Coordinates of C-alpha atoms and ligand atoms in Angstrom, one line a residue:
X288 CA 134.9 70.0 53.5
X289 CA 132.0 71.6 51.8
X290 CA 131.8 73.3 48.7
X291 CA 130.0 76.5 50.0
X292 CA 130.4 80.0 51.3
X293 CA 131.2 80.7 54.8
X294 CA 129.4 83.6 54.6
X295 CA 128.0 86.1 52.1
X296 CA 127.8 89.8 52.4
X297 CA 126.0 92.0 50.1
X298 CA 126.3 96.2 49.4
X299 CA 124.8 98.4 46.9
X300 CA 127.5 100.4 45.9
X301 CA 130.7 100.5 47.1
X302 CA 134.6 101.0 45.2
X303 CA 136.2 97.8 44.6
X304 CA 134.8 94.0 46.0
X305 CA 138.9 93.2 46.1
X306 CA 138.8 96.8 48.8
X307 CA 136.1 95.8 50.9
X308 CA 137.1 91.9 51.4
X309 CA 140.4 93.2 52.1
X310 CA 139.2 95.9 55.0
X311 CA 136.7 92.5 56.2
X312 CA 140.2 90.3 56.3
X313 CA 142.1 92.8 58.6
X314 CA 139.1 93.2 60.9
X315 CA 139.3 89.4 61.3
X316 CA 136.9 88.0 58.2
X317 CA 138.2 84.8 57.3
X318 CA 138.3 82.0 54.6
X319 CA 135.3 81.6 52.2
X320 CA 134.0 84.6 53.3
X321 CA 131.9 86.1 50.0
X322 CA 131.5 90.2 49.4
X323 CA 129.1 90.6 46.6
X324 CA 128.2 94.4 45.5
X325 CA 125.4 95.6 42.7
X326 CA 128.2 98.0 41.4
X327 CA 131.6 99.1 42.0
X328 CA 132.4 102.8 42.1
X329 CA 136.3 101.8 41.5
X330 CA 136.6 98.6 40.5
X331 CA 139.8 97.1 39.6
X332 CA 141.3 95.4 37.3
X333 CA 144.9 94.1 36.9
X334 CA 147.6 96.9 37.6
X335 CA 146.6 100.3 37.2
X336 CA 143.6 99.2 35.0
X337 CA 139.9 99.1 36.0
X338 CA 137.0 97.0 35.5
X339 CA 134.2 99.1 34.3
X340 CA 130.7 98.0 36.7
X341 CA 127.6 99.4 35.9
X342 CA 124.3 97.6 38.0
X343 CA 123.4 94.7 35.8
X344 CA 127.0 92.9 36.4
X345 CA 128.3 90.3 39.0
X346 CA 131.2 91.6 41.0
X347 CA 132.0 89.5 43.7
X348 CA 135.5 88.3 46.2
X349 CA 136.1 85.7 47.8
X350 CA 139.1 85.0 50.4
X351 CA 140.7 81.7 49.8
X352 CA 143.9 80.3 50.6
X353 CA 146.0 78.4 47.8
X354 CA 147.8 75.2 49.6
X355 CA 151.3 75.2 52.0
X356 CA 154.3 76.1 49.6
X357 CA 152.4 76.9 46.6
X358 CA 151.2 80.1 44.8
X359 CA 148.2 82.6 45.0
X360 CA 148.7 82.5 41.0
X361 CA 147.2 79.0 41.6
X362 CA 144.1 80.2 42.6
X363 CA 143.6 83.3 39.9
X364 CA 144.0 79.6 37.6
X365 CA 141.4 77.9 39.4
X366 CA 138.7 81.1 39.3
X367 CA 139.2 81.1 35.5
X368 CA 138.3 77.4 35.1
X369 CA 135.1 78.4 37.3
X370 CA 134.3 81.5 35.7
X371 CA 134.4 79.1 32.7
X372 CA 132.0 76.6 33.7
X373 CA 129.3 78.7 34.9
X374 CA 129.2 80.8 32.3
X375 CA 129.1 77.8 30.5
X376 CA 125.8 76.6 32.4
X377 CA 124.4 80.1 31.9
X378 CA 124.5 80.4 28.1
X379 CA 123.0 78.3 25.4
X380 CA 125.3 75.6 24.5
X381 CA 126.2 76.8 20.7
X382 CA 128.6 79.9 22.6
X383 CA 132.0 78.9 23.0
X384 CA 133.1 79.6 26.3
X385 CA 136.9 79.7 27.0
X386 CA 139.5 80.7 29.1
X387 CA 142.6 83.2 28.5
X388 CA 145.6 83.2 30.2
X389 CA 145.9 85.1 32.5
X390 CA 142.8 85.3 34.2
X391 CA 139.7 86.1 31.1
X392 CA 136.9 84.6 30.5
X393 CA 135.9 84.8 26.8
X394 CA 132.6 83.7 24.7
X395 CA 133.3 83.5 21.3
X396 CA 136.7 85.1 21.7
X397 CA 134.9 88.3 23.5
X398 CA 135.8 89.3 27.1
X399 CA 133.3 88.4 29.1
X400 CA 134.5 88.5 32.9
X401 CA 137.8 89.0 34.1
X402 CA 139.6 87.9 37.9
X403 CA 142.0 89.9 39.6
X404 CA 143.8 88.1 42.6
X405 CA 145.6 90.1 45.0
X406 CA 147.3 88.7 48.1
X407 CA 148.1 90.0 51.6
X408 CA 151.1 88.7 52.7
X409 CA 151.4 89.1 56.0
X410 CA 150.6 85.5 57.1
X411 CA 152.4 82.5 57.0
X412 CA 150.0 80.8 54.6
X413 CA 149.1 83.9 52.3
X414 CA 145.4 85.1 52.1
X415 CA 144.3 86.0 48.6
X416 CA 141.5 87.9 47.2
X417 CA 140.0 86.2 44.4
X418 CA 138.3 89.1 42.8
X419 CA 135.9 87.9 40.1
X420 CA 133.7 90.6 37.4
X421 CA 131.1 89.0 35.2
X422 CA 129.1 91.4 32.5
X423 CA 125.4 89.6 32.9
X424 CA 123.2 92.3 32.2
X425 CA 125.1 94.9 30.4
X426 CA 124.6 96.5 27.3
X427 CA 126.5 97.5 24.3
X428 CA 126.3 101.2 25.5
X429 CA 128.1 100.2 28.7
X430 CA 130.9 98.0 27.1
X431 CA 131.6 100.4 23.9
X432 CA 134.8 101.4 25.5
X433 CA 135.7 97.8 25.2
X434 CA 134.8 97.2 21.6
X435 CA 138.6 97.7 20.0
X436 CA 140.2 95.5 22.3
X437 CA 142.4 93.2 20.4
X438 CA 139.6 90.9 22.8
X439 CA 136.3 92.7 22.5
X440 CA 133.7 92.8 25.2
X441 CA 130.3 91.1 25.7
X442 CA 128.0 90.1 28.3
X443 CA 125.0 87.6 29.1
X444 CA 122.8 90.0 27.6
X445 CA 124.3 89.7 24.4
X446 CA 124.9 86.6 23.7
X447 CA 121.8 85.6 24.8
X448 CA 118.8 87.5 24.8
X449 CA 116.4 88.6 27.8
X450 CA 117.9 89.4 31.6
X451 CA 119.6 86.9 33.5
X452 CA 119.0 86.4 37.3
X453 CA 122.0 87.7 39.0
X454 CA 121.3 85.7 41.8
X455 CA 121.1 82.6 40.1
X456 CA 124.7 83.1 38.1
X457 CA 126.3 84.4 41.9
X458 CA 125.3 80.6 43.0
X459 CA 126.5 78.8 39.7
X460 CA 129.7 81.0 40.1
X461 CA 130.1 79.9 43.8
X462 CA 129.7 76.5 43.5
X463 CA 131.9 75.4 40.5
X464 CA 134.7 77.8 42.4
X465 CA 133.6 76.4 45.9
X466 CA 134.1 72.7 44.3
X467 CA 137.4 73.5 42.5
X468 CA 138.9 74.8 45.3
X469 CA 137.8 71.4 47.4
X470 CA 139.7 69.4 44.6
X471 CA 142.3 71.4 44.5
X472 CA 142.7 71.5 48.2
X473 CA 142.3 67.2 48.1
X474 CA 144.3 66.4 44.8
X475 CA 146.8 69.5 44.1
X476 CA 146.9 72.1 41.2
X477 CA 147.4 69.1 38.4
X478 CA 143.7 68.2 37.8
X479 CA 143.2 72.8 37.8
X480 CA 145.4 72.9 35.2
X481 CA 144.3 70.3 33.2
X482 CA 140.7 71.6 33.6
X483 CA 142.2 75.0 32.7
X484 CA 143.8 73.5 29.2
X485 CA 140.7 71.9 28.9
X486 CA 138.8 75.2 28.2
X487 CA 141.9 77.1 26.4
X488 CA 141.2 77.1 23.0
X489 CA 145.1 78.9 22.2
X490 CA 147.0 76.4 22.8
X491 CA 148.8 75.1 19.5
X492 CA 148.2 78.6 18.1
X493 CA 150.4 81.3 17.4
X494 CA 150.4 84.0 20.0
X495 CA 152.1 87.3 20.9
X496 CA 152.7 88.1 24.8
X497 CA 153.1 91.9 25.1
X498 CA 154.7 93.9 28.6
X499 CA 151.3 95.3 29.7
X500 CA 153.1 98.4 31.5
X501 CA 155.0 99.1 28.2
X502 CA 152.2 99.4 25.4
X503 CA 155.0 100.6 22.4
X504 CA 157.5 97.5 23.6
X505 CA 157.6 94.9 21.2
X506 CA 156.3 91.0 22.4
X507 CA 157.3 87.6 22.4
X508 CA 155.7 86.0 19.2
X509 CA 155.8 82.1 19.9
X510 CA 153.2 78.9 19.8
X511 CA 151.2 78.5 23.2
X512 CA 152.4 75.4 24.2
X513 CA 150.0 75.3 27.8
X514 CA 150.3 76.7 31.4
X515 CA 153.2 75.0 33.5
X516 CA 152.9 73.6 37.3
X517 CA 153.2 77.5 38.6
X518 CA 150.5 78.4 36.2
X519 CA 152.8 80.7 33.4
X520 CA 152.5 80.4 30.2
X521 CA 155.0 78.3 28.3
X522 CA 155.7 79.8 24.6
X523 CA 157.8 77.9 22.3
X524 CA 159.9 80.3 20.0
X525 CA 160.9 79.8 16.2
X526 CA 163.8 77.2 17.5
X527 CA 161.5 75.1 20.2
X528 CA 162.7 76.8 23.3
X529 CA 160.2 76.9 25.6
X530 CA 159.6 79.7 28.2
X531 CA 157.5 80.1 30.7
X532 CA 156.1 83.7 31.4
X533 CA 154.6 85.3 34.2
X534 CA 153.3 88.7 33.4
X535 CA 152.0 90.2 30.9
X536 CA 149.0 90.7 27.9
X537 CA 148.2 88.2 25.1
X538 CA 147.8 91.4 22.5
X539 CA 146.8 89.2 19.4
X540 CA 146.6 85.5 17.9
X541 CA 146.5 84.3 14.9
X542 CA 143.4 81.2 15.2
Ligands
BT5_1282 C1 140.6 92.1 34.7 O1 141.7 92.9 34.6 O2 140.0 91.6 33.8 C2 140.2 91.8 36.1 C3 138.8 92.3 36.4 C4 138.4 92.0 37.8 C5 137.2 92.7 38.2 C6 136.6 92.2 39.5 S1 135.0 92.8 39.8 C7 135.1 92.3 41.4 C8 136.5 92.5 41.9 N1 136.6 93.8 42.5 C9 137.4 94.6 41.8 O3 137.7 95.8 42.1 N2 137.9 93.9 40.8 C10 137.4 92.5 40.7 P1 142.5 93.2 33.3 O4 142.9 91.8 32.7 O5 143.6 94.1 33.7 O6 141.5 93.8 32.3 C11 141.1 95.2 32.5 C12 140.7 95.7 31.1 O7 139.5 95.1 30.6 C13 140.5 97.2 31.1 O8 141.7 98.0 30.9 C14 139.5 97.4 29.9 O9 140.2 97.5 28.7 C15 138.7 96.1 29.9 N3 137.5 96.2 30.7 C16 137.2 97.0 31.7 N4 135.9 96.7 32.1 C17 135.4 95.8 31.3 C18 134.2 95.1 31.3 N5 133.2 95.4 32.1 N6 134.0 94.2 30.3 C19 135.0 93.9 29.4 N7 136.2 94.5 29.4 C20 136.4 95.4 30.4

């Protein structure tokens, strides 16, 4: 095995990184093959949301396979932990970098990057697009939609002044993901998710889970106990029960 792309193709401009790699996969592209584009006319983001791209970001997919009899969700788990560590090696060390559940990255509790896995189905081992959207060189004009989420936004540029080399974070990016998926491939999703746990700083906390397709619903309001073998996220309510949860949009926390 080797912890690389198996090839990496660049555009300008095009809708959605998740689109193209998709298109590429039914014309016959296969595994590790990289689509990288400046910006996104349409990118997406998880159900009918989107991920706002502007040239200065890092949008980039990737088709990988999770392993025989287990989950793509395995693999949105593993892009998180190295989203996490690269933009860990990108900033200085005093940011806190961290992962949320589902699929966010966050430095000092402010949405950084987000991944958005989508699957196709229609082979026996299931071919997922691991779509991943980095803000590096963005600036507060570009993200001041995002500024009231109950997890502001933030980019490389903020946190740490001066322009990054988009080149540079594309290769950090691809090789912590290139050498998670290797382990993962050798050792199974136990040593993902305890990397992944590693970098949460929610767990112990109290958190509320809301139905992302129902904004007015009300949430499950429990302590973050971790992610389970299938990566959901295991609450614990009032009384201990602990469930595990699928779906859905950690709305607020109490740190
Ligand atoms: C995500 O969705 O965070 C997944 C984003 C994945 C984007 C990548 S870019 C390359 C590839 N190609 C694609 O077409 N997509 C992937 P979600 O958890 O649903 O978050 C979306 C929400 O984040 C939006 O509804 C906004 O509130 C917020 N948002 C949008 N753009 C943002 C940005 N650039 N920075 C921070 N927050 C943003």
């Amino acid at each position: 095995m080797s912890a690389t792309a198996e090839k990496v193709l660049f555009f300008e401009s095009i809708p959605s990184t998740n689109a193209k790699a998709k298109e590429l996969a039914t014309h016959g592209e296969g595994l590790k093959t990289v689509v990288v584009a400046e910006t996104q006319t349409a990118g997406r983001g998880r159900g009918a949301r989107s991920w706002h791209s502007p040239m200065g970001g890092l949008y980039l997919s990737v088709l990988l396979q999770p392993r025989e009899g287990r989950r793509p969700t395995d693999l949105s788990i593993l892009a998180g932990v190295a989203v996490a560590q690269a933009v860990k090696d990108c900033l200085p060390k005093a940011k806190e970098v961290t992962v949320k559940w589902p699929n966010d990255c966050l430095v000092d509790w402010k949405k950084v990057g987000g991944i958005l896995c989508e699957t196709m189905s229609d082979r026996r081992i299931p071919l997922c697009i691991v779509g991943i959207g980095i803000n590096v060189n963005v600036g507060p004009t570009d993200l001041s939609p995002f500024l009231a989420n109950p997890f502001s936004a933030t980019s490389f540029s903020i946190e740490a002044q001066g322009t990054h080399d988009l080149k540079e974070c594309l290769d950090v990016v691809l090789k912590k993901l290139f050498t998670l998926y290797d382990l993962y491939h050798l050792e199974g999703f136990a040593p993902i998710r305890y990397l992944w746990e590693k970098n949460c700083r929610l767990i112990g906390k109290k958190v509320e889970l809301k139905d992302s397709s129902e904004p007015g619903a009300e949430g499950c309001i429990g302590t973050f106990i971790g992610i389970d073998d299938d990566g959901g996220l295991v609450l614990s309510n009032a009384k201990g029960d602990r469930t595990a949860y699928f779906s859905g949009e950690l709305t607020c926390f109490w740190p």
